[in-house]
Amino acid sequence: GAGVSQSPSNKVTEKGKDVELRCDPISGHTALYWYRQSLGQGLEFLIYFQGNSAPDKSGLPSDRFSAERTGGSVSTLTIQRTQQEDSAVYLCASSLVPGGGAFSYNSPLHFGNGTRLTVT
Amino acid sequence: KQEVTQIPAALSVPEGENLVLNCSFTDSAIYNLQWFRQDPGKGLTSLLLIQSSQREQTSGRLNASLDKSSGRSTLYIAASQPGDSATYLCAVRRNTGNQFYFGTGTSLTVIP
């Protein structure tokens, strides 16, 4: 079946503009993660959605960042008033179950190819 | 907080060699550990997942081991091939919280 799909693959924007990044997870996957990967840095956790539970927003770096997940499927990450330090690859991942908890056995993360964001 | 370290940062080997990549983590209270590969301009592809109760997992030429008490995991690649050239990342999921903690990866080059 189809993997995790992210769009756009590349986005160039001017400083101060808002951007929206989209993630379409694998059908049936209840857990969805957003990570950010900057050059020479490890992956930085941003936000986590699981089913209908309240999202874990503990990784969002500022209030300019927000994310939604509609209908338990597609997710949108929005960055308002972009800054140059927001330039990075934004990766989305989904899994069948969260990868933890009593019912997890083999629930690997499946990643999309990411959106490369460049803020000029 | 969980710190994940991967050494070396880069590795270059001739084709056919067996090799070991290392991953260490500071908090042994983990739920599972995953190894990924990342090709340039691409997302991460899951290679192996080891639950905390397991000691190793194997897939083809890959074998991952886990020593939770010492905070270490290794990824063994047998008979390396040029197609194995990529960045390899490990990630751990703690018993508490939702996120996976990633290392910064080992960039592997297999020379034909």
Tab-separated table of C-alpha atoms in Angstrom:
chain	number	residue	atom	x	y	z
A	1	GLY	CA	0.000	0.000	0.000
A	2	ALA	CA	0.945	3.658	-0.107
A	3	GLY	CA	3.413	4.988	2.402
A	4	VAL	CA	3.365	8.232	4.324
A	5	SER	CA	2.909	11.110	1.909
A	6	GLN	CA	4.118	14.640	2.578
A	7	SER	CA	3.585	17.770	0.561
A	8	PRO	CA	5.088	19.911	-0.689
A	9	SER	CA	8.462	18.224	-1.031
A	10	ASN	CA	10.168	21.604	-1.118
A	11	LYS	CA	9.021	24.992	0.055
A	12	VAL	CA	10.851	28.289	-0.231
A	13	THR	CA	9.285	31.187	1.596
A	14	GLU	CA	10.174	34.682	2.639
A	15	LYS	CA	10.806	35.518	6.247
A	16	GLY	CA	7.590	36.541	7.963
A	17	LYS	CA	5.256	34.495	5.760
A	18	ASP	CA	3.095	31.635	7.028
A	19	VAL	CA	3.516	28.100	5.677
A	20	GLU	CA	1.457	24.931	5.850
A	21	LEU	CA	2.973	21.478	5.557
A	22	ARG	CA	0.800	18.448	4.948
A	23	CYS	CA	1.130	14.831	6.011
A	24	ASP	CA	-1.047	11.956	4.848
A	25	PRO	CA	-0.281	8.928	7.039
A	26	ILE	CA	-0.657	5.293	6.158
A	27	SER	CA	-4.312	4.321	6.235
A	28	GLY	CA	-5.299	2.886	9.599
A	29	HIS	CA	-2.292	4.229	11.466
A	30	THR	CA	-3.523	5.854	14.642
A	31	ALA	CA	-0.276	7.464	15.780
A	32	LEU	CA	1.264	10.402	13.915
A	33	TYR	CA	4.462	12.291	14.695
A	34	TRP	CA	6.073	15.458	13.355
A	35	TYR	CA	9.843	15.802	13.627
A	36	ARG	CA	12.276	18.435	12.393
A	37	GLN	CA	15.728	17.631	11.040
A	38	SER	CA	18.243	20.438	10.765
A	39	LEU	CA	21.634	20.140	9.082
A	40	GLY	CA	24.027	18.332	11.373
A	41	GLN	CA	21.372	17.905	14.057
A	42	GLY	CA	19.446	14.901	15.209
A	43	LEU	CA	15.732	14.656	14.713
A	44	GLU	CA	13.831	17.029	16.968
A	45	PHE	CA	10.406	15.960	18.176
A	46	LEU	CA	7.658	18.491	17.548
A	47	ILE	CA	4.218	16.989	18.153
A	48	TYR	CA	2.426	13.664	18.509
A	49	PHE	CA	-1.170	12.660	17.767
A	50	GLN	CA	-2.789	9.429	18.899
A	51	GLY	CA	-6.356	8.681	17.887
A	52	ASN	CA	-8.784	11.114	19.432
A	53	SER	CA	-6.579	11.943	22.406
A	54	ALA	CA	-5.271	15.437	23.026
A	55	PRO	CA	-1.996	15.872	21.107
A	56	ASP	CA	1.354	15.979	22.855
A	57	LYS	CA	2.625	19.438	21.873
A	58	SER	CA	5.605	19.419	24.209
A	59	GLY	CA	8.154	19.633	21.388
A	60	LEU	CA	6.802	22.669	19.585
A	61	PRO	CA	9.584	25.291	19.748
A	62	SER	CA	7.364	28.376	19.909
A	63	ASP	CA	3.767	29.508	19.665
A	64	ARG	CA	4.358	30.208	15.973
A	65	PHE	CA	4.094	26.455	15.440
A	66	SER	CA	0.793	24.605	15.489
A	67	ALA	CA	-0.578	21.386	14.075
A	68	GLU	CA	-3.923	19.779	13.472
A	69	ARG	CA	-5.049	16.314	12.592
A	70	THR	CA	-8.457	16.159	10.993
A	71	GLY	CA	-10.611	13.064	11.200
A	72	GLY	CA	-7.770	11.086	12.679
A	73	SER	CA	-5.979	11.047	9.329
A	74	VAL	CA	-4.359	13.960	7.485
A	75	SER	CA	-2.257	16.341	9.548
A	76	THR	CA	-1.189	19.906	8.819
A	77	LEU	CA	1.773	21.628	10.481
A	78	THR	CA	1.526	25.411	10.334
A	79	ILE	CA	4.391	27.800	10.954
A	80	GLN	CA	3.409	31.448	11.293
A	81	ARG	CA	5.719	34.393	10.685
A	82	THR	CA	8.536	32.130	9.549
A	83	GLN	CA	12.104	32.876	10.627
A	84	GLN	CA	15.358	31.785	9.031
A	85	GLU	CA	16.030	29.392	11.893
A	86	ASP	CA	12.874	27.501	10.875
A	87	SER	CA	14.708	26.275	7.771
A	88	ALA	CA	14.918	22.490	8.069
A	89	VAL	CA	13.435	19.267	6.784
A	90	TYR	CA	10.107	18.540	8.419
A	91	LEU	CA	9.393	14.834	8.688
A	92	CYS	CA	6.122	13.122	9.423
A	93	ALA	CA	5.841	9.545	10.663
A	94	SER	CA	2.961	7.256	11.472
A	95	SER	CA	2.602	3.923	13.197
A	96	LEU	CA	-0.113	1.384	13.733
A	97	VAL	CA	0.016	1.813	17.473
A	98	PRO	CA	2.077	4.359	19.421
A	99	GLY	CA	5.110	2.112	19.772
A	100	GLY	CA	4.508	1.836	23.468
A	101	GLY	CA	1.823	0.623	25.821
A	102	ALA	CA	0.339	-2.731	26.597
A	103	PHE	CA	-0.728	-3.622	23.076
A	104	SER	CA	2.421	-2.811	21.213
A	105	TYR	CA	4.472	-5.606	19.719
A	106	ASN	CA	6.109	-4.593	16.469
A	107	SER	CA	4.961	-1.129	15.559
A	108	PRO	CA	7.751	0.580	13.679
A	109	LEU	CA	7.613	4.183	12.619
A	110	HIS	CA	7.018	4.804	8.938
A	111	PHE	CA	8.376	8.116	7.686
A	112	GLY	CA	7.478	10.265	4.728
A	113	ASN	CA	10.165	11.822	2.539
A	114	GLY	CA	9.819	15.130	4.316
A	115	THR	CA	9.294	18.742	3.325
A	116	ARG	CA	12.437	20.797	2.911
A	117	LEU	CA	11.613	24.303	4.123
A	118	THR	CA	13.883	27.191	3.230
A	119	VAL	CA	13.177	30.609	4.713
A	120	THR	CA	14.959	33.424	2.885
B	1	LYS	CA	15.790	13.417	29.343
B	2	GLN	CA	17.168	10.726	27.063
B	3	GLU	CA	20.455	11.353	25.262
B	4	VAL	CA	21.283	9.129	22.293
B	5	THR	CA	24.800	9.003	20.877
B	6	GLN	CA	26.087	7.300	17.765
B	7	ILE	CA	29.756	6.693	17.164
B	8	PRO	CA	31.417	6.992	14.737
B	9	ALA	CA	29.768	9.868	12.912
B	10	ALA	CA	31.138	8.558	9.631
B	11	LEU	CA	32.542	5.255	8.474
B	12	SER	CA	34.054	4.126	5.190
B	13	VAL	CA	34.669	0.449	4.439
B	14	PRO	CA	35.526	-1.640	1.373
B	15	GLU	CA	32.801	-3.785	-0.104
B	16	GLY	CA	32.422	-7.185	1.508
B	17	GLU	CA	33.509	-6.175	4.982
B	18	ASN	CA	31.437	-6.870	8.043
B	19	LEU	CA	30.853	-3.815	10.203
B	20	VAL	CA	29.294	-2.679	13.464
B	21	LEU	CA	27.513	0.593	14.173
B	22	ASN	CA	27.086	1.720	17.755
B	23	CYS	CA	24.282	3.452	19.593
B	24	SER	CA	24.288	4.387	23.262
B	25	PHE	CA	21.561	5.929	25.388
B	26	THR	CA	21.593	7.400	28.866
B	27	ASP	CA	18.265	6.242	30.305
B	28	SER	CA	17.856	2.465	30.365
B	29	ALA	CA	14.110	2.685	31.059
B	30	ILE	CA	13.213	2.229	27.430
B	31	TYR	CA	10.272	0.558	25.759
B	32	ASN	CA	11.913	-0.192	22.445
B	33	LEU	CA	14.747	0.774	20.127
B	34	GLN	CA	14.633	1.132	16.355
B	35	TRP	CA	17.325	1.297	13.713
B	36	PHE	CA	16.668	3.296	10.549
B	37	ARG	CA	18.515	4.103	7.380
B	38	GLN	CA	18.223	7.429	5.615
B	39	ASP	CA	19.220	7.974	2.016
B	40	PRO	CA	20.044	11.510	0.830
B	41	GLY	CA	16.927	13.613	0.371
B	42	LYS	CA	14.690	10.885	1.687
B	43	GLY	CA	12.852	10.043	4.855
B	44	LEU	CA	13.842	7.312	7.264
B	45	THR	CA	13.268	3.636	6.532
B	46	SER	CA	12.791	1.327	9.498
B	47	LEU	CA	15.255	-1.563	9.521
B	48	LEU	CA	14.789	-3.318	12.841
B	49	LEU	CA	12.801	-2.774	16.019
B	50	ILE	CA	13.842	-4.371	19.300
B	51	GLN	CA	11.450	-4.459	22.226
B	52	SER	CA	13.013	-3.887	25.636
B	53	SER	CA	12.495	-7.539	26.556
B	54	GLN	CA	14.461	-8.723	23.524
B	55	ARG	CA	18.217	-9.058	23.105
B	56	GLU	CA	18.453	-9.036	19.318
B	57	GLN	CA	16.626	-8.931	16.031
B	58	THR	CA	17.751	-10.132	12.631
B	59	SER	CA	16.718	-9.262	9.113
B	60	GLY	CA	18.763	-10.624	6.251
B	61	ARG	CA	22.325	-9.338	6.572
B	62	LEU	CA	21.386	-7.089	9.489
B	63	ASN	CA	21.512	-7.989	13.149
B	64	ALA	CA	20.687	-5.563	15.922
B	65	SER	CA	21.452	-6.245	19.556
B	66	LEU	CA	20.261	-4.509	22.682
B	67	ASP	CA	21.873	-4.354	26.116
B	68	LYS	CA	19.456	-2.269	28.089
B	69	SER	CA	21.386	-2.319	31.351
B	70	SER	CA	24.473	-0.822	29.758
B	71	GLY	CA	22.497	1.500	27.501
B	72	ARG	CA	23.884	0.140	24.255
B	73	SER	CA	22.745	-1.209	20.941
B	74	THR	CA	24.744	-2.338	17.944
B	75	LEU	CA	23.789	-2.821	14.323
B	76	TYR	CA	25.862	-5.477	12.601
B	77	ILE	CA	25.937	-5.468	8.808
B	78	ALA	CA	27.387	-8.563	7.186
B	79	ALA	CA	29.099	-8.623	3.804
B	80	SER	CA	28.558	-4.919	3.147
B	81	GLN	CA	27.529	-3.741	-0.316
B	82	PRO	CA	27.687	-0.319	-2.000
B	83	GLY	CA	23.890	-0.180	-1.738
B	84	ASP	CA	24.269	-0.139	2.036
B	85	SER	CA	25.748	3.352	1.801
B	86	ALA	CA	23.422	5.627	3.765
B	87	THR	CA	23.078	7.284	7.150
B	88	TYR	CA	22.015	4.925	9.915
B	89	LEU	CA	20.082	6.275	12.886
B	90	CYS	CA	18.937	4.682	16.082
B	91	ALA	CA	15.969	5.863	18.122
B	92	VAL	CA	14.707	4.897	21.559
B	93	ARG	CA	11.255	5.143	23.062
B	94	ARG	CA	11.217	5.638	26.809
B	95	ASN	CA	8.737	3.918	29.100
B	96	THR	CA	7.154	7.299	29.717
B	97	GLY	CA	6.265	9.958	27.220
B	98	ASN	CA	5.417	9.698	23.559
B	99	GLN	CA	8.464	10.684	21.601
B	100	PHE	CA	11.298	8.714	20.133
B	101	TYR	CA	14.769	10.093	20.845
B	102	PHE	CA	17.117	9.960	17.893
B	103	GLY	CA	20.862	9.852	17.591
B	104	THR	CA	22.593	12.037	14.984
B	105	GLY	CA	23.452	9.019	12.888
B	106	THR	CA	26.451	7.273	11.344
B	107	SER	CA	27.136	8.031	7.706
B	108	LEU	CA	28.280	4.798	6.044
B	109	THR	CA	30.106	4.611	2.734
B	110	VAL	CA	30.795	1.208	1.220
B	111	ILE	CA	33.501	1.454	-1.427
B	112	PRO	CA	33.161	-0.881	-4.427
